[in-house]
XYZ file of C-alpha atoms in Angstrom:
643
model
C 14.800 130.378 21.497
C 18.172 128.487 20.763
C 17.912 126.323 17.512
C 19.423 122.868 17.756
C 20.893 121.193 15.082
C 19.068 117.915 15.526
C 20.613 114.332 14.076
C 18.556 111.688 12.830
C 20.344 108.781 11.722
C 23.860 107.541 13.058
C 26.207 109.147 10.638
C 26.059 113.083 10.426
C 28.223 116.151 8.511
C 27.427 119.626 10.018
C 28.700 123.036 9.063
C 26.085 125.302 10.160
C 27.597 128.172 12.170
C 30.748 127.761 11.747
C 30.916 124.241 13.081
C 32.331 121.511 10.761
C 32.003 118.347 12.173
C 31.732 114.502 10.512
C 30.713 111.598 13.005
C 29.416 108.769 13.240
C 27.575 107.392 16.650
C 28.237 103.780 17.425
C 26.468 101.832 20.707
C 29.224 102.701 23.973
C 30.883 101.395 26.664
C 28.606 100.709 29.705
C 31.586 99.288 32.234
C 32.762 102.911 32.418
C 30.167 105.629 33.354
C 30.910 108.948 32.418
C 33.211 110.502 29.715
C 35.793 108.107 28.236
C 38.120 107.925 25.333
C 39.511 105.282 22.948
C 41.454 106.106 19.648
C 38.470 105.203 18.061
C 35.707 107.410 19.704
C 34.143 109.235 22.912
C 32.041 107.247 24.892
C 29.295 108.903 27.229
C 27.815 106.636 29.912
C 25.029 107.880 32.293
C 22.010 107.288 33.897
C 18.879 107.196 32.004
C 15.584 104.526 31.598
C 15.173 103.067 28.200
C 12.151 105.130 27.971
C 13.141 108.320 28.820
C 14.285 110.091 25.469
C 18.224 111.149 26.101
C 20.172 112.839 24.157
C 23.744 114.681 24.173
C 23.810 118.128 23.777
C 27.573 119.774 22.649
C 28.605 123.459 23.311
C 30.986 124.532 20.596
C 33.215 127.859 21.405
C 31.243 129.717 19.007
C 28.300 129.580 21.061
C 26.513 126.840 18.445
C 25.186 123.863 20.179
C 24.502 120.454 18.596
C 22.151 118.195 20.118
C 22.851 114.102 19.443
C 20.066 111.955 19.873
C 20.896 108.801 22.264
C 18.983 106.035 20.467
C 16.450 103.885 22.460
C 18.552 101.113 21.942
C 21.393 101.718 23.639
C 20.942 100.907 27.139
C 21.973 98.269 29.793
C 19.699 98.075 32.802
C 19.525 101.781 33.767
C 22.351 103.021 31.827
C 22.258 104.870 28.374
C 25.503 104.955 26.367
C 26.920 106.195 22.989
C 29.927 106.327 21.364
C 30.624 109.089 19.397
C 33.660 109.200 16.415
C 35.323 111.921 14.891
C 34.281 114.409 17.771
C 36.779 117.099 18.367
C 36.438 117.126 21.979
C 38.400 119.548 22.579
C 36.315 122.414 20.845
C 33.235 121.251 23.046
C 31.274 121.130 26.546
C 28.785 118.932 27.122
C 25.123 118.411 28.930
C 22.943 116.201 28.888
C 19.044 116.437 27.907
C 17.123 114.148 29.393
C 12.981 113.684 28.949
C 13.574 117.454 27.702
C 15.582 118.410 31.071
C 18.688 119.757 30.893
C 20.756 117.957 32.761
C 24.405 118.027 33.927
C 26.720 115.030 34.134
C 27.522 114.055 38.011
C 30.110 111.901 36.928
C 31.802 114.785 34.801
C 35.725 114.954 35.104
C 35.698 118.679 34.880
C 33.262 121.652 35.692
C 32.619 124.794 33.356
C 31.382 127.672 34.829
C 32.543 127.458 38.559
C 36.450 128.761 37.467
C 35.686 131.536 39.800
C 35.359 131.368 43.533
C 31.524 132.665 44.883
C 30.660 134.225 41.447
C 27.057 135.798 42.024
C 26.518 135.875 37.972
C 26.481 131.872 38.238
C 22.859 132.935 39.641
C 21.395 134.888 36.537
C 22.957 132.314 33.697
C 20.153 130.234 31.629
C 23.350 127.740 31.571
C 25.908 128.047 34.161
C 27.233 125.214 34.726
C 28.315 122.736 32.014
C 30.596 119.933 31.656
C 34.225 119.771 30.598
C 36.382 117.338 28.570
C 39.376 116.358 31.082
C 41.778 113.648 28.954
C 44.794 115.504 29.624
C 48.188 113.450 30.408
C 49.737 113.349 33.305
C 53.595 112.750 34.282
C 53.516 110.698 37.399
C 57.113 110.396 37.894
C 57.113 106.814 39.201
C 54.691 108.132 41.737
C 54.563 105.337 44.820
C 51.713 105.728 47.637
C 54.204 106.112 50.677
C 52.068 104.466 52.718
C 52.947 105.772 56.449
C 52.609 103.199 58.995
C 49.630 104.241 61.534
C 52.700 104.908 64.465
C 54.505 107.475 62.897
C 51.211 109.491 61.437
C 50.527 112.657 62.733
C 47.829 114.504 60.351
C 46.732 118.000 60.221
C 43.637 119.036 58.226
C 43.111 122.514 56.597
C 40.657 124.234 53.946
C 42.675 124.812 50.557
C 41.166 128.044 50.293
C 40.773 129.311 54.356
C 44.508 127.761 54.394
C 45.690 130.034 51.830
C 43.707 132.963 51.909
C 45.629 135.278 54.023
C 49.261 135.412 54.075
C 49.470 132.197 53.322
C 50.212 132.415 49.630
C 50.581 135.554 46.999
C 48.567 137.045 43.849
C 46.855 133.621 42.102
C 48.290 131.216 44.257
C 45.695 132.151 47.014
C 42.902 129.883 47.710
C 44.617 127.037 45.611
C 45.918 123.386 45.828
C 49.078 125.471 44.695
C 48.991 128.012 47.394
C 48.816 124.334 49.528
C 51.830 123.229 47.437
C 53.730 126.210 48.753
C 53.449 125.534 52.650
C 54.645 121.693 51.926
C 58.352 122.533 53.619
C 56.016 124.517 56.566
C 54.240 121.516 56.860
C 57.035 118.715 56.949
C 58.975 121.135 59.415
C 56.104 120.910 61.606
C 55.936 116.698 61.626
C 52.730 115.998 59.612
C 52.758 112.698 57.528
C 49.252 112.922 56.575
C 47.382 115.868 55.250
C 43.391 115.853 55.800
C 41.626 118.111 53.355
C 38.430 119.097 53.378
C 36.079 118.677 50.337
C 37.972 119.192 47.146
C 35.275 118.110 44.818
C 33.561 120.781 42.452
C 30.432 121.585 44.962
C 27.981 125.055 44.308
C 29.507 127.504 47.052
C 26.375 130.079 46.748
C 23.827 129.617 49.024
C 20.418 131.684 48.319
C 19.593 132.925 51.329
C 15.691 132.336 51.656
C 14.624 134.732 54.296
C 15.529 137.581 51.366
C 12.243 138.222 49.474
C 14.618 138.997 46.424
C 14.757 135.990 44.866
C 17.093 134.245 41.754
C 14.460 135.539 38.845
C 14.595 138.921 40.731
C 18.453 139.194 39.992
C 18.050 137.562 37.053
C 15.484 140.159 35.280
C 18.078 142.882 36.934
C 20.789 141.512 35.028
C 18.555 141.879 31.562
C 18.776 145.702 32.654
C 22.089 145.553 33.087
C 21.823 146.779 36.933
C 24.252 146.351 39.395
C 23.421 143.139 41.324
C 24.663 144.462 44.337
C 22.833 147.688 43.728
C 19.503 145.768 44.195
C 19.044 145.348 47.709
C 21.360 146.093 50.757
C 20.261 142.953 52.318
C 23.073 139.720 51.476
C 20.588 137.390 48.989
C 23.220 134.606 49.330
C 26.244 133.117 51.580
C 28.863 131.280 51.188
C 29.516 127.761 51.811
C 33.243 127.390 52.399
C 33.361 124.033 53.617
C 31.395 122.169 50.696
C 29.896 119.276 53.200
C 27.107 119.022 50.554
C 26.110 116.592 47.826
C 28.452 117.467 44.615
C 29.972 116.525 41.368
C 32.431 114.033 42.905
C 34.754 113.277 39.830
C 35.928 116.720 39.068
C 38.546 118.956 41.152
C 37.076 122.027 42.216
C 37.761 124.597 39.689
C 37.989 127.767 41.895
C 40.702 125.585 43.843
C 43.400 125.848 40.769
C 45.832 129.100 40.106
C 46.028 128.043 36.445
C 42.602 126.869 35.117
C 43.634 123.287 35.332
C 42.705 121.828 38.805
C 43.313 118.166 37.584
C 46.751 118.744 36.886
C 47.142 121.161 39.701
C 45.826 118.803 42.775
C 47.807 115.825 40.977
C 50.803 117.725 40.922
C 50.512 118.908 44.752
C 49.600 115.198 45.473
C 52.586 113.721 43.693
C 54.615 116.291 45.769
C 53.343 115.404 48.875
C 54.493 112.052 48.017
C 58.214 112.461 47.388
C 58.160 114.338 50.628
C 56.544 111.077 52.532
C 53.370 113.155 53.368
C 50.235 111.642 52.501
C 47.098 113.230 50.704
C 43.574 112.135 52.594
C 40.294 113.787 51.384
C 37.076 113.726 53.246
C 34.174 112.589 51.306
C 30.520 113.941 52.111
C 27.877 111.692 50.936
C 24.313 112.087 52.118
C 21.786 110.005 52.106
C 20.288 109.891 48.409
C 23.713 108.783 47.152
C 23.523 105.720 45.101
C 25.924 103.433 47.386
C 28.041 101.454 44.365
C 28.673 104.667 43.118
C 30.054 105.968 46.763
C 32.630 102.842 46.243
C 32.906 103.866 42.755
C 34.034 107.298 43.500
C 36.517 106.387 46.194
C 38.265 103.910 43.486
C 38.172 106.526 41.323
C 40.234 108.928 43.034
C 42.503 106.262 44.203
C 42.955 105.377 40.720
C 43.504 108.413 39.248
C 44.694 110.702 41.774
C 46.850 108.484 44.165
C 44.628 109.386 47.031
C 46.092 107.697 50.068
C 43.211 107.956 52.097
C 39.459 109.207 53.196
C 37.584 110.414 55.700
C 33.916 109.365 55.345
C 31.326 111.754 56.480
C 27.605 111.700 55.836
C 24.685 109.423 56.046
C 23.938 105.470 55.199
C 27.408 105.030 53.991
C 28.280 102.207 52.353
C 31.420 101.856 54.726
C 31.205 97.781 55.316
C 31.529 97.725 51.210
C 33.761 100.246 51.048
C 36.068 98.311 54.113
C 36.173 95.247 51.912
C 36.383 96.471 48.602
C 39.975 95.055 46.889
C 40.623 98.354 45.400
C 40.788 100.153 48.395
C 42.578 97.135 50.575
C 45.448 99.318 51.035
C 43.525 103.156 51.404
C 42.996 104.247 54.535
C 39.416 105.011 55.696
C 38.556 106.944 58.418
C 34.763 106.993 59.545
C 33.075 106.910 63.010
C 32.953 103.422 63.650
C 33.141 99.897 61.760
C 31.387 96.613 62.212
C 32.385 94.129 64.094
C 33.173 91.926 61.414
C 35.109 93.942 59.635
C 37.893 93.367 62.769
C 39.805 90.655 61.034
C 43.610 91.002 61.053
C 44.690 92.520 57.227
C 48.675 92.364 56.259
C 48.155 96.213 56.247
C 45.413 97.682 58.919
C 43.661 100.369 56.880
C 40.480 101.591 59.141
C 40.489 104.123 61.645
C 37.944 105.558 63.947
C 37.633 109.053 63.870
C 35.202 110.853 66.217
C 34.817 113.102 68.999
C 35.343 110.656 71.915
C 38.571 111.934 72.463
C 38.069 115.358 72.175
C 35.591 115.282 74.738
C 37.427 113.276 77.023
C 40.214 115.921 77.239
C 37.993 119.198 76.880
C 36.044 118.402 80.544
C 39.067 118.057 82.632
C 40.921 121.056 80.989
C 38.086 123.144 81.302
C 36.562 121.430 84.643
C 33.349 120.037 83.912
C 32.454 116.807 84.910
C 36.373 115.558 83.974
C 37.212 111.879 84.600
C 40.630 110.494 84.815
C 39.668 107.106 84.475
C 37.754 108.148 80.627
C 40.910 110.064 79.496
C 43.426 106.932 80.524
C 40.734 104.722 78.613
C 41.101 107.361 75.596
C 44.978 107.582 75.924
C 45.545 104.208 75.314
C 42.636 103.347 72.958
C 44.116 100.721 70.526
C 43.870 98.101 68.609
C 45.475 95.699 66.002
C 43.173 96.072 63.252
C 41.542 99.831 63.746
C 43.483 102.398 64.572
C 42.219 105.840 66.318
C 42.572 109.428 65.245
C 43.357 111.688 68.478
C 42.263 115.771 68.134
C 40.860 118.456 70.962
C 39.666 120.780 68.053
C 38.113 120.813 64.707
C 36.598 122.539 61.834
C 33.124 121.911 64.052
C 33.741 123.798 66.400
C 35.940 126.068 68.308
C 39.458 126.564 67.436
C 42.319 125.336 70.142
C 42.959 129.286 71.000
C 38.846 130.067 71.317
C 38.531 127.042 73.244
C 40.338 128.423 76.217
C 39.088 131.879 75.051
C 35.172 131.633 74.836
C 32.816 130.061 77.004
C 30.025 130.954 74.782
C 30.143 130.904 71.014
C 29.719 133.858 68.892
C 28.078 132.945 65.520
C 25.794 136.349 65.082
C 27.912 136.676 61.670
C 26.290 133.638 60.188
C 23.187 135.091 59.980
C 21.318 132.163 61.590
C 20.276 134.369 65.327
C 23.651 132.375 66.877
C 21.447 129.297 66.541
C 23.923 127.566 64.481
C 26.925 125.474 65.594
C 27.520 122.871 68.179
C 25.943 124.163 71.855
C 27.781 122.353 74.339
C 31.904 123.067 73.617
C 33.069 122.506 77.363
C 35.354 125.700 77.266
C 36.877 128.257 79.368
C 38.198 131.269 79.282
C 39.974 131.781 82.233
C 37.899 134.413 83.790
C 36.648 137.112 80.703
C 35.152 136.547 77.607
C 37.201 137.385 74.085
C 40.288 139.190 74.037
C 42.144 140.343 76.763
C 45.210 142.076 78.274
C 45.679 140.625 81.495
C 48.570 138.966 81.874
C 47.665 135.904 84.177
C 44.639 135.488 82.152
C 47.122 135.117 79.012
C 49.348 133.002 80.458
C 46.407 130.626 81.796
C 45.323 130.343 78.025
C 48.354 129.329 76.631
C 49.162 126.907 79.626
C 46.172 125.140 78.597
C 47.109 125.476 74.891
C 50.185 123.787 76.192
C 48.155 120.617 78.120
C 46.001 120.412 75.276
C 49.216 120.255 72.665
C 50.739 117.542 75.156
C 47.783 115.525 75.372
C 46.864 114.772 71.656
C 51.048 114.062 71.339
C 50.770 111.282 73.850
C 47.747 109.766 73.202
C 48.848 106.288 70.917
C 46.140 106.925 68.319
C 47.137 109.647 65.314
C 47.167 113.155 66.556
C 45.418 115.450 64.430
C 45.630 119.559 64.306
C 43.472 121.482 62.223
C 44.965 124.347 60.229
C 46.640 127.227 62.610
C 45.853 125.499 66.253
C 49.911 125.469 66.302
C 50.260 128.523 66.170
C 46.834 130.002 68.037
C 44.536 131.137 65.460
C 41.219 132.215 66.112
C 37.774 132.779 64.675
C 37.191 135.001 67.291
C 34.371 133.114 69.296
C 32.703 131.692 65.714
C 32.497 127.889 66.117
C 30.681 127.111 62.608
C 32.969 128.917 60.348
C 31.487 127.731 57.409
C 29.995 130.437 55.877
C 32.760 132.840 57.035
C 34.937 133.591 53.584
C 37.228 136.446 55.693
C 39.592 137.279 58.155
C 37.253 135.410 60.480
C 37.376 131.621 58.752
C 40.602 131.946 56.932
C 43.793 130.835 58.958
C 45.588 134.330 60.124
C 49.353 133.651 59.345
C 50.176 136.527 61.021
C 49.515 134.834 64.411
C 52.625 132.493 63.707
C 54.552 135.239 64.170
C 53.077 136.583 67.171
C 53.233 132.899 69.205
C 56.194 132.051 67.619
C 57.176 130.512 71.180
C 54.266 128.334 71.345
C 54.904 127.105 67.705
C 57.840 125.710 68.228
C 56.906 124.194 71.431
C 54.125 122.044 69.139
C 57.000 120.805 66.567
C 59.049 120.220 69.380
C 56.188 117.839 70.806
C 55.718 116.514 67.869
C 59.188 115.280 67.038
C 59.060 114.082 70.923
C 56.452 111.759 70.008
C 58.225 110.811 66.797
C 61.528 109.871 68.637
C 59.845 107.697 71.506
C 57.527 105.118 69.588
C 56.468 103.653 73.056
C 53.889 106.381 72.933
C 52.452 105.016 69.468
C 52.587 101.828 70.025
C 50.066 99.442 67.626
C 50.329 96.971 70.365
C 47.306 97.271 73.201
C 48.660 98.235 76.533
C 48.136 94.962 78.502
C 49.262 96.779 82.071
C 51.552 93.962 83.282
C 55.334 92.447 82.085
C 53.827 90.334 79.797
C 57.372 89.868 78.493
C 59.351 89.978 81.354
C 61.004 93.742 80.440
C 61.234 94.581 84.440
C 58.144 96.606 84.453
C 54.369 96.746 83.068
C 54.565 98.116 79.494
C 52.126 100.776 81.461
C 51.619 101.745 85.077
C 49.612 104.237 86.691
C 51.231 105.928 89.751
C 49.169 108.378 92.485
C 50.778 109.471 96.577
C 52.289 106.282 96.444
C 54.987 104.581 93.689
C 52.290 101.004 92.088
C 50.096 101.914 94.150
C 46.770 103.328 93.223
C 43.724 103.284 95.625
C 40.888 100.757 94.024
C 38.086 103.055 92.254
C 39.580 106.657 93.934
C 40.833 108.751 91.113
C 41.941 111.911 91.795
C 43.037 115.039 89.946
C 46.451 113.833 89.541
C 48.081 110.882 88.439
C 50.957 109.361 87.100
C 51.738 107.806 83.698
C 54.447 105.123 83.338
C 55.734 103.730 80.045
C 57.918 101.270 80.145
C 60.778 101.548 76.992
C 61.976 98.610 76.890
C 58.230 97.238 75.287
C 58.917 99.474 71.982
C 62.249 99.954 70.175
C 64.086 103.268 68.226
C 64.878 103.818 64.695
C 68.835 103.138 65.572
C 67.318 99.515 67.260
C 67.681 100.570 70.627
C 64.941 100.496 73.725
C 62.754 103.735 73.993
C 63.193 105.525 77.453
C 61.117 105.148 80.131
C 58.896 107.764 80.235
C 56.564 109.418 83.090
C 54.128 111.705 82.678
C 52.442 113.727 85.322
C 49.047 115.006 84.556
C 47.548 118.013 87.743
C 43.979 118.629 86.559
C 43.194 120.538 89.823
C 43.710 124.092 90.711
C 46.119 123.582 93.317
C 49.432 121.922 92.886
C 49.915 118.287 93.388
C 52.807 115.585 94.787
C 52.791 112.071 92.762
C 55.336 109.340 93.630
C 58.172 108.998 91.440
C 59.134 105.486 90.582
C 62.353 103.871 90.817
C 64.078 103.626 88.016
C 66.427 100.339 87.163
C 70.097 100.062 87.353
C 71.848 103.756 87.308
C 69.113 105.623 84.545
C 68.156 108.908 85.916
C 64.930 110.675 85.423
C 65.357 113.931 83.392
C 62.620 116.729 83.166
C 61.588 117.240 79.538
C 58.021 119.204 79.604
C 57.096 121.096 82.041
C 53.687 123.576 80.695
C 53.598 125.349 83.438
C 56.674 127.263 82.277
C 56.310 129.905 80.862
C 59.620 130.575 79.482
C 60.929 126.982 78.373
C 57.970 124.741 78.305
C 60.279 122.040 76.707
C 63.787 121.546 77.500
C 66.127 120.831 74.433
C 68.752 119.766 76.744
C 66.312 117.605 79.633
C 67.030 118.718 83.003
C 68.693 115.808 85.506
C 66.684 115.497 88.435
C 68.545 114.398 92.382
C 67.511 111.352 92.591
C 63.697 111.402 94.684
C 60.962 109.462 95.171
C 58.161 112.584 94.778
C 57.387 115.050 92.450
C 55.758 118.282 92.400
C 53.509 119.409 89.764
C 52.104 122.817 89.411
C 48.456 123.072 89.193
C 46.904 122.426 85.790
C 50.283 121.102 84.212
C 51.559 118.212 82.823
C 54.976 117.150 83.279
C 57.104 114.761 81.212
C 60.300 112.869 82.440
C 62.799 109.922 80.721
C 64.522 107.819 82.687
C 67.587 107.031 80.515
């Protein structure tokens, strides 16, 4: 039984077991909930009834706890504060004992207990998990949010840990917002502006498994024997959640995530790099639905505050997103969630919603794989855009398969997770170009990266924000598994050696990617209207099938022709973007488009072509005789300027 040293009034001297300690406890500071500090005392705010007896409970590094009573009186609706002077927080963790529950503190800056990643012991510990102090300084260095304007972002989201578990990073560094830190030049090489990471909150990675009749006390009276754990059973009694999309402790940093035991100061630090490199840092946020909605707005300001967070995306039920939309605080944050209200579309100085879902992905996965594909939904999706909300543009995700797997698998392969392959999303509309998995065949190979390729070129062109998640520029795979979140291997983490095998289609992604950065007609935040609105010589976009303006009413078919007019958007040196015309061939045979005139003596110039296998993109654009047709091979895309 573990004594406590129990205080009675509100001024108290201790030196029993070692600890030697004067304070006094004074009423606290309820417009601040959690741990606080003023030169004059520690506050602790949290949630507690005026009836419920509370009290503080302090771990000192001897092992000697001292329990603080929270008096009756100090409360505020449903909050229960205290102010505590003379504490030497720094020799102390903290809990929280509530109706004679332990309980921890959700709004705790930092975790003890969690330091390291999937630690089974966590299991077998009367008190695993308490909470930290975190008051330490940091050096901002005139830190600015860059705030990148909607047409020139191009994000990528990534896993710290799956990111930088391979070769990604070396010896502590791996699994880290440092090992991140490290691919920073990788990253700006490649384009992105905006860097989407996945939960980076502390969250409980360990998953009991419950179909194992060993349960926690099981392990726990092994322990006392001072067994093996692993020893016990052969059967797994617990998985690993990599991904984290569960309720968690929302203020703190995840503690496994740092090299150096501080994740504050490590995720501020990569976040403040990001910075002066013009990147941006946006984290997702996973609330279901028992959280307390002012504190969802509450924890969004939060890390805005206090870790420059440019940005979130908002996953997770009954979100509070209307409040969140509005809130003053986050005016200038970008938040990116599945849909808003329509009263929310109301023209801002600086447009900071975006919807992100799967519409688009969908849109481009049937015609690239051939199932039930519509031209007319992936123009609609192409030039989806609006003043006020922007859209994010991907083909693959974390849910689901990866860009390589998608033209790779037909059928996913989940058996690992242990859930009978009855996990992950069913319907992926993928191919595989004729055999399952891995292959040698050569004109299987080539079909897979073609559509790699097409797939590459289509979320460049679309004028929402592409999006890539970790290793689709280079071809990883999970090998069939689309629900990688349990997967803490070869399997879920990003293989870095791939970049080195594909190091041809690699570059052909950063070369599409600074394609899209040098022609801004392709992002443009205006709305396609489909007609010279402002008298430029042609529609700001045209479609284009066997005949040049001329497309037959309601009769898609499984070609067509793209037409953006330059003159509508302008460069960084203040001149008019190209004209640019894109031929899409969706069919399995190849296909002859009209090519239209261009004005005055430009020339068209071939710039993409994915059906070659050699040069897909041609640093030095190929002039074309002048013609009125053009050929494009089956299931390409082509891309011409007319400059």
């Amino acid at each position: 039984m573990i004594g406590y040293m129990i205080v009675s009034g509100y001024r108290q001297t201790t030196g029993e077991g070692g600890i030697d300690m004067e304070y006094t406890i004074i009423e606290g500071n309820y417009a601040k909930i959690g741990v606080s500090r003023t030169a004059e005392a520690v506050y602790f705010t949290f949630e507690g009834e005026k009836e419920q007896k509370c009290a503080i409970l302090l771990y000192a590094v001897n092992g000697r706890q001292i329990r603080i009573p929270v008096p009756d009186a100090y409360c505020v609706g449903a909050l229960r504060s205290v102010g505590i002077k003379g504490l030497n927080w720094k020799k102390y963790d903290y809990n929280y004992e509530i109706d004679g529950t332990l309980t921890f503190d959700r709004h705790a800056r930092k975790i003890i207990g969690r330091e390291k990643w999937a630690d089974p012991a966590r299991l077998t510990r009367e008190c695993r998990v308490r909470a930290g102090f975190d008051f330490a300084d940091f050096d901002w260095q005139g830190d600015r949010f860059p705030e990148i304007p909607r047409e020139r972002m191009f994000m990528y989201k990534l896993n710290v840990r799956s990111f930088t578990m391979d070769a990604g990073a070396v010896g502590r560094r791996k699994g880290t917002f440092a090992g991140v830190m490290d691919k920073i030049p990788y990253l700006k090489e490649l384009g992105v502006t905006s860097l989407e990471l996945m939960p980076v909150y502390e969250f409980e990675e360990l998953m009991p498994v419950e179909s194992d009749q060993q349960d926690v006390e099981d392990w726990s009276e092994n322990a006392k024997e001072g067994l093996s754990l692993e020893k016990k059973t052969n059967a797994q009694s617990y998985k690993v959640n990599c991904w984290g999309y569960i309720p968690g402790d929302y203020y703190a940093p995840k503690a496994s995530y740092s090299s150096e035991g501080e994740p504050s100061v490590e995720l501020k630090t990569l976040i403040r790099e990001l910075h002066k490199n013009h990147m941006e840092c946006i984290l997702e946020m996973y609330f279901d639905e028992t959280m307390n909605q002012n504190i969802a707005v509450e924890i969004l300001r939060y890390w805005v505050m206090e870790y420059h967070v440019d940005g979130f995306h908002l996953l997770g039920a009954s979100l509070p997103v209307d409040a969140m939309a509005q809130d003053l605080i986050l005016r200038r944050t970008k938040l990116f969630a599945t849909g808003f209200h329509a009263h929310l579309m109301k023209q801002t100085a600086y447009p900071h919603l975006f919807v992100y879902n799967d519409d688009y992905l969908f849109a481009v996965r049937h015609l690239l794989s051939r199932v039930d594909g519509s031209i007319p939904e992936l123009l609609n999706q192409l030039r989806r855009q609006n003043r006020i909300i922007g859209f994010v543009n991907y083909v693959a995700g974390n849910n689901g398969f990866t860009l390589a797997d998608l033209f790779s698998y037909v059928q996913k392969h989940n058996e690992a997770n242990g859930e009978g392959n009855r996990d992950g999303i069913e319907w992926n509309f993928s191919c595989n170009g004729g055999m399952e998995g891995p292959t040698r065949k050569r004109n299987i190979l080539e079909y897979r990266r073609r559509q790699m390729r097409n797939a590459i070129v289509l979320v460049m062109i679309g004028q929402g924000v592409p999006l890539l998640l970790a290793g689709d520029e280079f071809g990883n795979s999970q090998q069939g598994n689309n629900n990688c979140y349990c997967q803490d291997n070869k399997t879920g983490w990003v293989n870095w050696s791939s970049l080195k095998k594909n190091q041809a289609y690699a570059k052909f992604v950063r070369q599409m990617a600074a394609f899209r950065r040098q022609h801004p007609v392709l992002s443009s935040n205006e709305p396609m209207q489909m007609c010279d609105y402002d008298s430029r010589g042609c529609p700001d976009l045209s479609y284009h099938g066997e005949s040049a303006w001329i497309m037959a009413p309601n009769q898609y078919p499984q070609a067509i022709g793209i037409l953006y007019c330059g003159a509508y958007a302008v460069c960084e040196d203040g001149t008019p973007d190209d004209y640019i015309y894109i031929g899409l061939n969706f069919s399995i045979t190849k296909q002859s488009l009209a090519l239209p005139n261009l004005p005055r003596k430009l020339k068209w110039h071939l710039v993409v072509n994915t059906s070659d296998k050699q040069q897909p993109f041609y640093s030095a654009p190929l002039e074309l005789e002048e013609k009125t047709r053009i050929e494009i091979p089956l299931q390409s895309i082509l891309i011409l300027t007319g400059n």
